[in-house]
Amino acid sequence: MRWSQLYVPTLRDDPADAEAASHRLLVRAGFVRQLSAGHYALLPLAVRVRERVSRIVREEMNRIGAQEWAMPTMHPAEIWERSGRLEVMGEEMFHLKDRKGADLVLGMTHEEIFTTFAAQGLASYKQLPQMWYQLHTKFRDEPRPKSGLLRVREFTMKDSYSFDLDEAGLDRSFELHRAAYERIFARLGIPAIGVEASSGSMGGSASVEFMTETAAGEDLVVHCQGCGYAANVEKATSTLAKITDEPAATAAPEPFDTPDVRTIDDLARDHDLPGERQVKTLVYVLDGELTLVLLRGDHSLVEQKLSDATGAVEARPAQVEEIRAALGASPGSLGAVGVTDLPVVADEALRGRTNMATGANRDGVHVRGVDVARDISVGRWADLREITAGEPCPTCGKPLSVMNSVEVGHIFKLGYKYSEALDLTVLGPDGKSVMPIMGCYGIGIERGIAAIVEAHHDEKGILWPVSVAPFEVAVVPIGKDDEIKKTAGELYEALREAGVDTVLDDRDERPGVKFSDIELVGIPYRITIGRRGLANGVVEFASRAGGEAEELPLAEAAQRVAALVAEARAAL
């Protein structure tokens, strides 16, 4: 490809609304342009990168025996109703009607659809296992699209689905996908780690997220450098130090006036009751039922843990008027002592605690001397709290770190949720009907592109790994001499014949402009042909990542650069 024919609208300055490095650089380097919030056009360079990412994904999926499909994007809403997820997906799912009034949705994922086709086509255990996948556009009405390709409303996903006869088969399919994902991210140059995660609305018994650290990430991952323990904050645990000097509770909770107390910190400051000696009372509406949620005062709630523990499909903080109607007080003076008409869910860190303080359900009044087991009717105990950096690892006891990350892949053991909902059965070895067990596995393609840029960039621009770069080599003639142009063209053709994806920068621009654009775009290697070098029979070769330039004999340049590119490909 000749640069003069390319559409690469590079910018000299960062876009004003871009904060994430990938967002800034993909816009500046002419890879993407925004149509509306969460909807991006991929320009020619980005399409080339996406093709390379998709090729790697396909190769690794085919390697484990998965077969590619192409599914409809528009689905009958009735199928999602059968699985129970039409309501669960809520406002994030795009809904529409056709001209006959039929309810339709745009697919966010395809568990229901693949299961529907499996029910139509799988008849015997002899057809199992099956692993099916697609690379397909998905839609999600993301409430806060931001950070360029990291959080969008329209995106390409590789989603795959496994159908096995039993749990042992599911375990095998799950591990095949785990290994495939590890190879995919290594080849893409994404430093991803697998972490324990919540299954959320997908359901199932287990899930692993593949996360990569970035300042732009909105997910928190808890990680132990000692033993390798890693979990999304929605799933992470730690070992809390036991309270060894806890005084006995009083004979009964004692009320005391707290007219100026509104927060945990207020109570700690004004009444010498540190957060660890307080019971924080939150009020949530879980599937329409008002529920008290209790944590230690210095701990924060992870809402997903609450949903997972209770099985709630919808969870939201209660409104002030709902709270006052139920408890007779406003937030800041709430507690569960003596409450018997509302469900109470408590964090495990409160189990066995005595001499605690909490709100009295009277504005401006708290109680102390609370024995949690004696004074509070806890209906359910669960791990609800958010882990903080420095807490001991639950596996080895070393301090945990918490890092901002973005999810680049997620694998689930779905179990029988969709098989049951959509009547998927096959004949087993004994001639009786048996229900296949399922798994599902996803990778966001455009998010993966952004994650690569997050991990590979510098102050000059993007540093694409050779495996996904839009071009592997740029040939740059400097000067207007016919001999320079002729030599550059011959070298360009020789590299192409050697299988190297090459761009010839034949623009009538100053050398500085060409070099700056090539660095911004992130082409891994550059060959420069100038008058002085040509007179000496050499060209200049430079690596984008290394930055150092060296001279190569012109006669050997194509062969040596092709060998270097092949070596770089092999390393990934």
XYZ file of C-alpha atoms in Angstrom, residues 1-8 492 504 506-507:
12
model
C 0.000 0.000 0.000
C 1.199 3.513 -0.803
C 0.654 6.090 1.916
C -0.532 8.632 -0.660
C -3.501 6.343 -1.288
C -4.275 5.682 2.378
C -6.841 7.548 4.428
C -4.943 8.276 7.651
C 8.907 -2.001 -1.227
C 5.545 2.965 1.058
C 5.502 8.245 -1.022
C 3.974 11.508 0.217
